[in-house]
Amino acid sequence: WDIEGAAGILCYVGAYVFITYDDYDHFFEDVYTLIPAVVIIAVGALLFIIGLIGCCATIRESRCGLATFVIILLLVFVTEVVVVVLGYVYRAKVENEVDRSIQKVYKTYNGTNPDAASRAIDYVQRQLHCCGIHNYSDWENTDWFKETKNQSVPLSCCRETASSCNGSLANPSDLYAEGCEALVVKKLQEIMMHVIWAALAFAAIQLLGMLCACIVLCRRSRDPAYELLITGGAYA
């Protein structure tokens, strides 16, 4: 049952990464970043099957079943180690990827007829309480700001406490002071850390499962009387 619970948690973590990444995918164009999440969901699904094999093998104390159980757990353990390594690799790439993509996303902003990129910017600015790339003054360099000519930034830059905010640069105290780039990088790195910690935690569970199965296997191979008892019981 522990393995079944672990499988459910791994699938949940993988799904969480997919859902959260979807909100920030405009700022991180490398789709391979999702590989760790895909693998961890696959591992979670596999663990459901492993749990059934392990239960049956343990109840019957089948040497073949237990050996298969150990081998599969070993493969899962190796897979989780790979997930950890990939997680660290992509976590290190986040800052460069965001820095390369965020400029392009802000340049394509169109507040009057928002497209997907525009919605992504407004979402991030509201959720992360930020404005612009490094600060709100970055908006002055965008095509949208120059075309509107009203000396204001999007309303998503307005602080929640500023009820009368209209995005005007004449009232900078109404706007979020922090830029979005650093916060997006931090958020994406946090997402990747969820995958890394989940993989590490359940790699430890796999080790425990392999250890328990090996103990049962050793007990059967080193105790002929126990083997005869089980065999005799089966024929009785």
mmCIF file of C-alpha atoms in Angstrom:
data_model
loop_
_atom_site.group_PDB
_atom_site.id
_atom_site.type_symbol
_atom_site.label_atom_id
_atom_site.label_comp_id
_atom_site.label_asym_id
_atom_site.label_seq_id
_atom_site.Cartn_x
_atom_site.Cartn_y
_atom_site.Cartn_z
ATOM 1 C CA TRP A 1 0.000 0.000 0.000
ATOM 2 C CA ASP A 2 2.980 2.310 0.634
ATOM 3 C CA ILE A 3 4.053 1.849 -2.974
ATOM 4 C CA GLU A 4 0.525 2.565 -4.221
ATOM 5 C CA GLY A 5 0.509 5.774 -2.187
ATOM 6 C CA ALA A 6 3.929 6.718 -3.552
ATOM 7 C CA ALA A 7 2.655 6.131 -7.087
ATOM 8 C CA GLY A 8 -0.273 8.456 -6.506
ATOM 9 C CA ILE A 9 1.956 11.198 -5.098
ATOM 10 C CA LEU A 10 4.413 10.924 -7.995
ATOM 11 C CA CYS A 11 1.579 11.240 -10.525
ATOM 12 C CA TYR A 12 0.253 14.240 -8.609
ATOM 13 C CA VAL A 13 3.668 15.964 -8.653
ATOM 14 C CA GLY A 14 4.052 15.311 -12.383
ATOM 15 C CA ALA A 15 0.578 16.667 -13.108
ATOM 16 C CA TYR A 16 1.269 19.728 -10.937
ATOM 17 C CA VAL A 17 4.407 20.460 -12.965
ATOM 18 C CA PHE A 18 2.465 20.200 -16.243
ATOM 19 C CA ILE A 19 -0.335 22.480 -15.047
ATOM 20 C CA THR A 20 1.983 25.091 -13.549
ATOM 21 C CA TYR A 21 4.366 25.023 -16.493
ATOM 22 C CA ASP A 22 1.454 25.803 -18.814
ATOM 23 C CA ASP A 23 1.096 29.214 -17.124
ATOM 24 C CA TYR A 24 4.741 30.065 -17.781
ATOM 25 C CA ASP A 25 5.496 28.267 -21.042
ATOM 26 C CA HIS A 26 5.815 31.547 -22.975
ATOM 27 C CA PHE A 27 8.815 32.435 -20.845
ATOM 28 C CA PHE A 28 10.541 29.078 -21.252
ATOM 29 C CA GLU A 29 10.564 27.708 -24.791
ATOM 30 C CA ASP A 30 12.593 24.545 -24.157
ATOM 31 C CA VAL A 31 9.887 21.846 -24.167
ATOM 32 C CA TYR A 32 12.460 19.275 -23.004
ATOM 33 C CA THR A 33 12.088 20.825 -19.570
ATOM 34 C CA LEU A 34 8.975 18.684 -19.198
ATOM 35 C CA ILE A 35 10.912 15.433 -19.645
ATOM 36 C CA PRO A 36 11.447 14.957 -15.872
ATOM 37 C CA ALA A 37 7.709 15.490 -15.286
ATOM 38 C CA VAL A 38 6.799 12.987 -18.030
ATOM 39 C CA VAL A 39 9.202 10.415 -16.596
ATOM 40 C CA ILE A 40 7.960 10.891 -13.042
ATOM 41 C CA ILE A 41 4.331 10.347 -14.137
ATOM 42 C CA ALA A 42 5.402 7.188 -16.008
ATOM 43 C CA VAL A 43 7.238 5.982 -12.906
ATOM 44 C CA GLY A 44 4.151 6.668 -10.810
ATOM 45 C CA ALA A 45 1.990 4.595 -13.159
ATOM 46 C CA LEU A 46 4.558 1.794 -13.135
ATOM 47 C CA LEU A 47 4.616 1.797 -9.342
ATOM 48 C CA PHE A 48 0.929 0.826 -9.262
ATOM 49 C CA ILE A 49 1.816 -2.348 -11.184
ATOM 50 C CA ILE A 50 4.904 -2.938 -9.055
ATOM 51 C CA GLY A 51 2.805 -2.663 -5.909
ATOM 52 C CA LEU A 52 0.522 -5.462 -7.107
ATOM 53 C CA ILE A 53 3.477 -7.674 -8.051
ATOM 54 C CA GLY A 54 5.125 -7.016 -4.688
ATOM 55 C CA CYS A 55 1.970 -7.826 -2.718
ATOM 56 C CA CYS A 56 1.382 -11.100 -4.549
ATOM 57 C CA ALA A 57 5.033 -12.119 -4.328
ATOM 58 C CA THR A 58 5.258 -11.307 -0.612
ATOM 59 C CA ILE A 59 2.034 -13.121 0.288
ATOM 60 C CA ARG A 60 3.084 -16.241 -1.614
ATOM 61 C CA GLU A 61 6.774 -15.679 -0.861
ATOM 62 C CA SER A 62 7.563 -16.685 -4.430
ATOM 63 C CA ARG A 63 11.297 -16.508 -5.095
ATOM 64 C CA CYS A 64 10.750 -15.760 -8.771
ATOM 65 C CA GLY A 65 8.149 -13.110 -7.980
ATOM 66 C CA LEU A 66 10.324 -11.453 -5.357
ATOM 67 C CA ALA A 67 13.352 -11.487 -7.669
ATOM 68 C CA THR A 68 11.253 -9.837 -10.394
ATOM 69 C CA PHE A 69 10.021 -7.317 -7.841
ATOM 70 C CA VAL A 70 13.607 -6.413 -6.856
ATOM 71 C CA ILE A 71 14.740 -6.048 -10.472
ATOM 72 C CA ILE A 72 11.817 -3.774 -11.361
ATOM 73 C CA LEU A 73 12.417 -1.675 -8.239
ATOM 74 C CA LEU A 74 16.064 -1.365 -9.231
ATOM 75 C CA LEU A 75 15.076 -0.118 -12.696
ATOM 76 C CA VAL A 76 12.660 2.377 -11.136
ATOM 77 C CA PHE A 77 15.381 3.526 -8.746
ATOM 78 C CA VAL A 78 17.775 4.141 -11.653
ATOM 79 C CA THR A 79 15.019 6.029 -13.498
ATOM 80 C CA GLU A 80 14.428 8.264 -10.487
ATOM 81 C CA VAL A 81 18.134 9.018 -10.259
ATOM 82 C CA VAL A 82 18.005 10.046 -13.933
ATOM 83 C CA VAL A 83 15.023 12.313 -13.139
ATOM 84 C CA VAL A 84 17.034 13.991 -10.372
ATOM 85 C CA VAL A 85 19.976 14.584 -12.710
ATOM 86 C CA LEU A 86 17.732 15.958 -15.484
ATOM 87 C CA GLY A 87 15.940 18.131 -12.946
ATOM 88 C CA TYR A 88 19.190 19.753 -11.863
ATOM 89 C CA VAL A 89 20.307 20.186 -15.481
ATOM 90 C CA TYR A 90 17.112 21.971 -16.538
ATOM 91 C CA ARG A 91 16.950 23.931 -13.301
ATOM 92 C CA ALA A 92 20.365 25.392 -14.156
ATOM 93 C CA LYS A 93 19.117 26.340 -17.647
ATOM 94 C CA VAL A 94 16.046 28.224 -16.437
ATOM 95 C CA GLU A 95 17.703 31.625 -15.985
ATOM 96 C CA ASN A 96 19.263 31.712 -19.458
ATOM 97 C CA GLU A 97 16.062 30.460 -21.106
ATOM 98 C CA VAL A 98 13.870 33.046 -19.388
ATOM 99 C CA ASP A 99 16.325 35.840 -20.143
ATOM 100 C CA ARG A 100 16.252 34.878 -23.832
ATOM 101 C CA SER A 101 12.459 34.548 -24.087
ATOM 102 C CA ILE A 102 11.002 37.240 -21.855
ATOM 103 C CA GLN A 103 12.183 40.163 -24.004
ATOM 104 C CA LYS A 104 10.385 38.738 -27.027
ATOM 105 C CA VAL A 105 7.186 38.084 -25.079
ATOM 106 C CA TYR A 106 7.002 41.638 -23.754
ATOM 107 C CA LYS A 107 7.616 43.070 -27.214
ATOM 108 C CA THR A 108 4.602 41.197 -28.596
ATOM 109 C CA TYR A 109 2.220 42.462 -25.897
ATOM 110 C CA ASN A 110 -1.051 43.834 -27.262
ATOM 111 C CA GLY A 111 -3.324 45.104 -24.524
ATOM 112 C CA THR A 112 -6.292 45.981 -26.726
ATOM 113 C CA ASN A 113 -6.630 42.532 -28.274
ATOM 114 C CA PRO A 114 -4.744 40.161 -25.981
ATOM 115 C CA ASP A 115 -3.248 37.060 -27.553
ATOM 116 C CA ALA A 116 -1.807 34.116 -25.634
ATOM 117 C CA ALA A 117 1.466 35.915 -24.904
ATOM 118 C CA SER A 118 -0.369 39.024 -23.669
ATOM 119 C CA ARG A 119 -2.555 36.949 -21.366
ATOM 120 C CA ALA A 120 0.568 35.213 -20.056
ATOM 121 C CA ILE A 121 2.169 38.569 -19.187
ATOM 122 C CA ASP A 122 -0.929 39.849 -17.408
ATOM 123 C CA TYR A 123 -1.283 36.558 -15.529
ATOM 124 C CA VAL A 124 2.347 36.575 -14.376
ATOM 125 C CA GLN A 125 2.261 40.229 -13.320
ATOM 126 C CA ARG A 126 -0.878 39.668 -11.235
ATOM 127 C CA GLN A 127 0.180 36.352 -9.741
ATOM 128 C CA LEU A 128 3.794 37.255 -8.969
ATOM 129 C CA HIS A 129 3.100 40.926 -8.109
ATOM 130 C CA CYS A 130 5.623 42.290 -10.572
ATOM 131 C CA CYS A 131 5.759 44.759 -13.447
ATOM 132 C CA GLY A 132 8.008 44.779 -16.498
ATOM 133 C CA ILE A 133 11.123 42.708 -17.011
ATOM 134 C CA HIS A 134 13.360 44.378 -14.418
ATOM 135 C CA ASN A 135 10.917 47.078 -13.266
ATOM 136 C CA TYR A 136 7.899 49.026 -14.568
ATOM 137 C CA SER A 137 10.101 51.389 -16.635
ATOM 138 C CA ASP A 138 10.761 48.536 -19.096
ATOM 139 C CA TRP A 139 7.284 49.080 -20.498
ATOM 140 C CA GLU A 140 8.420 52.390 -21.991
ATOM 141 C CA ASN A 141 10.497 50.450 -24.537
ATOM 142 C CA THR A 142 7.626 48.291 -25.784
ATOM 143 C CA ASP A 143 5.664 48.885 -28.989
ATOM 144 C CA TRP A 144 2.396 48.745 -27.053
ATOM 145 C CA PHE A 145 3.462 51.639 -24.769
ATOM 146 C CA LYS A 146 4.593 53.765 -27.702
ATOM 147 C CA GLU A 147 1.385 53.123 -29.661
ATOM 148 C CA THR A 148 -1.004 53.925 -26.809
ATOM 149 C CA LYS A 149 0.838 57.186 -25.974
ATOM 150 C CA ASN A 150 -0.972 57.496 -22.645
ATOM 151 C CA GLN A 151 2.112 57.088 -20.444
ATOM 152 C CA SER A 152 0.665 54.128 -18.618
ATOM 153 C CA VAL A 153 1.464 50.435 -18.116
ATOM 154 C CA PRO A 154 -1.020 47.505 -18.129
ATOM 155 C CA LEU A 155 -3.469 47.381 -15.239
ATOM 156 C CA SER A 156 -1.944 44.038 -14.229
ATOM 157 C CA CYS A 157 0.964 46.119 -12.888
ATOM 158 C CA CYS A 158 -1.298 47.802 -10.309
ATOM 159 C CA ARG A 159 -0.868 46.840 -6.683
ATOM 160 C CA GLU A 160 -3.881 45.104 -5.160
ATOM 161 C CA THR A 161 -4.038 47.796 -2.484
ATOM 162 C CA ALA A 162 -4.165 50.631 -5.056
ATOM 163 C CA SER A 163 -7.910 50.751 -5.786
ATOM 164 C CA SER A 164 -7.735 53.847 -8.000
ATOM 165 C CA CYS A 165 -4.722 52.726 -10.038
ATOM 166 C CA ASN A 166 -4.997 53.242 -13.790
ATOM 167 C CA GLY A 167 -1.439 52.184 -14.654
ATOM 168 C CA SER A 168 -0.154 55.741 -14.996
ATOM 169 C CA LEU A 169 3.596 56.195 -14.623
ATOM 170 C CA ALA A 170 2.802 59.493 -12.882
ATOM 171 C CA ASN A 171 1.888 57.399 -9.811
ATOM 172 C CA PRO A 172 4.678 54.808 -9.554
ATOM 173 C CA SER A 173 3.760 54.021 -5.937
ATOM 174 C CA ASP A 174 0.587 52.345 -7.280
ATOM 175 C CA LEU A 175 2.652 49.916 -9.370
ATOM 176 C CA TYR A 176 4.561 46.793 -8.443
ATOM 177 C CA ALA A 177 8.199 47.802 -8.114
ATOM 178 C CA GLU A 178 9.807 44.419 -8.729
ATOM 179 C CA GLY A 179 10.474 43.109 -12.240
ATOM 180 C CA CYS A 180 9.046 39.801 -13.419
ATOM 181 C CA GLU A 181 12.138 38.110 -14.839
ATOM 182 C CA ALA A 182 13.708 37.206 -11.489
ATOM 183 C CA LEU A 183 10.371 36.035 -10.089
ATOM 184 C CA VAL A 184 9.583 33.878 -13.136
ATOM 185 C CA VAL A 185 13.034 32.280 -12.849
ATOM 186 C CA LYS A 186 12.433 31.616 -9.155
ATOM 187 C CA LYS A 187 8.997 30.111 -9.826
ATOM 188 C CA LEU A 188 10.230 27.791 -12.577
ATOM 189 C CA GLN A 189 13.151 26.667 -10.419
ATOM 190 C CA GLU A 190 10.715 25.927 -7.584
ATOM 191 C CA ILE A 191 8.637 23.815 -9.977
ATOM 192 C CA MET A 192 11.708 21.810 -10.949
ATOM 193 C CA MET A 193 12.676 21.382 -7.291
ATOM 194 C CA HIS A 194 9.294 19.707 -6.659
ATOM 195 C CA VAL A 195 10.267 17.062 -9.216
ATOM 196 C CA ILE A 196 13.768 16.671 -7.773
ATOM 197 C CA TRP A 197 12.609 16.274 -4.169
ATOM 198 C CA ALA A 198 9.818 13.875 -5.146
ATOM 199 C CA ALA A 199 12.258 11.706 -7.100
ATOM 200 C CA LEU A 200 14.779 11.717 -4.233
ATOM 201 C CA ALA A 201 12.153 10.859 -1.630
ATOM 202 C CA PHE A 202 10.742 7.955 -3.581
ATOM 203 C CA ALA A 203 14.170 6.702 -4.610
ATOM 204 C CA ALA A 204 14.689 6.172 -0.875
ATOM 205 C CA ILE A 205 11.389 4.259 -0.734
ATOM 206 C CA GLN A 206 12.587 2.038 -3.590
ATOM 207 C CA LEU A 207 15.767 1.256 -1.684
ATOM 208 C CA LEU A 208 13.703 0.252 1.334
ATOM 209 C CA GLY A 209 11.462 -1.923 -0.833
ATOM 210 C CA MET A 210 14.456 -3.643 -2.425
ATOM 211 C CA LEU A 211 16.013 -4.221 1.003
ATOM 212 C CA CYS A 212 12.851 -5.843 2.375
ATOM 213 C CA ALA A 213 12.474 -8.077 -0.691
ATOM 214 C CA CYS A 214 16.144 -9.108 -0.509
ATOM 215 C CA ILE A 215 15.745 -10.031 3.175
ATOM 216 C CA VAL A 216 12.834 -12.338 2.318
ATOM 217 C CA LEU A 217 14.803 -13.870 -0.547
ATOM 218 C CA CYS A 218 17.825 -14.472 1.702
ATOM 219 C CA ARG A 219 15.617 -16.028 4.378
ATOM 220 C CA ARG A 220 14.216 -18.501 1.877
ATOM 221 C CA SER A 221 17.582 -19.412 0.371
ATOM 222 C CA ARG A 222 19.349 -19.828 3.751
ATOM 223 C CA ASP A 223 16.620 -21.751 5.573
ATOM 224 C CA PRO A 224 15.995 -25.167 3.918
ATOM 225 C CA ALA A 225 13.679 -26.202 6.768
ATOM 226 C CA TYR A 226 11.512 -23.165 6.048
ATOM 227 C CA GLU A 227 11.441 -24.150 2.361
ATOM 228 C CA LEU A 228 10.382 -27.713 3.250
ATOM 229 C CA LEU A 229 7.726 -26.384 5.601
ATOM 230 C CA ILE A 230 6.245 -24.178 2.893
ATOM 231 C CA THR A 231 6.461 -27.019 0.347
ATOM 232 C CA GLY A 232 4.916 -29.504 2.755
ATOM 233 C CA GLY A 233 2.179 -27.035 3.596
ATOM 234 C CA ALA A 234 1.411 -26.639 -0.066
ATOM 235 C CA TYR A 235 0.955 -30.393 -0.523
ATOM 236 C CA ALA A 236 -0.909 -30.889 2.746
#
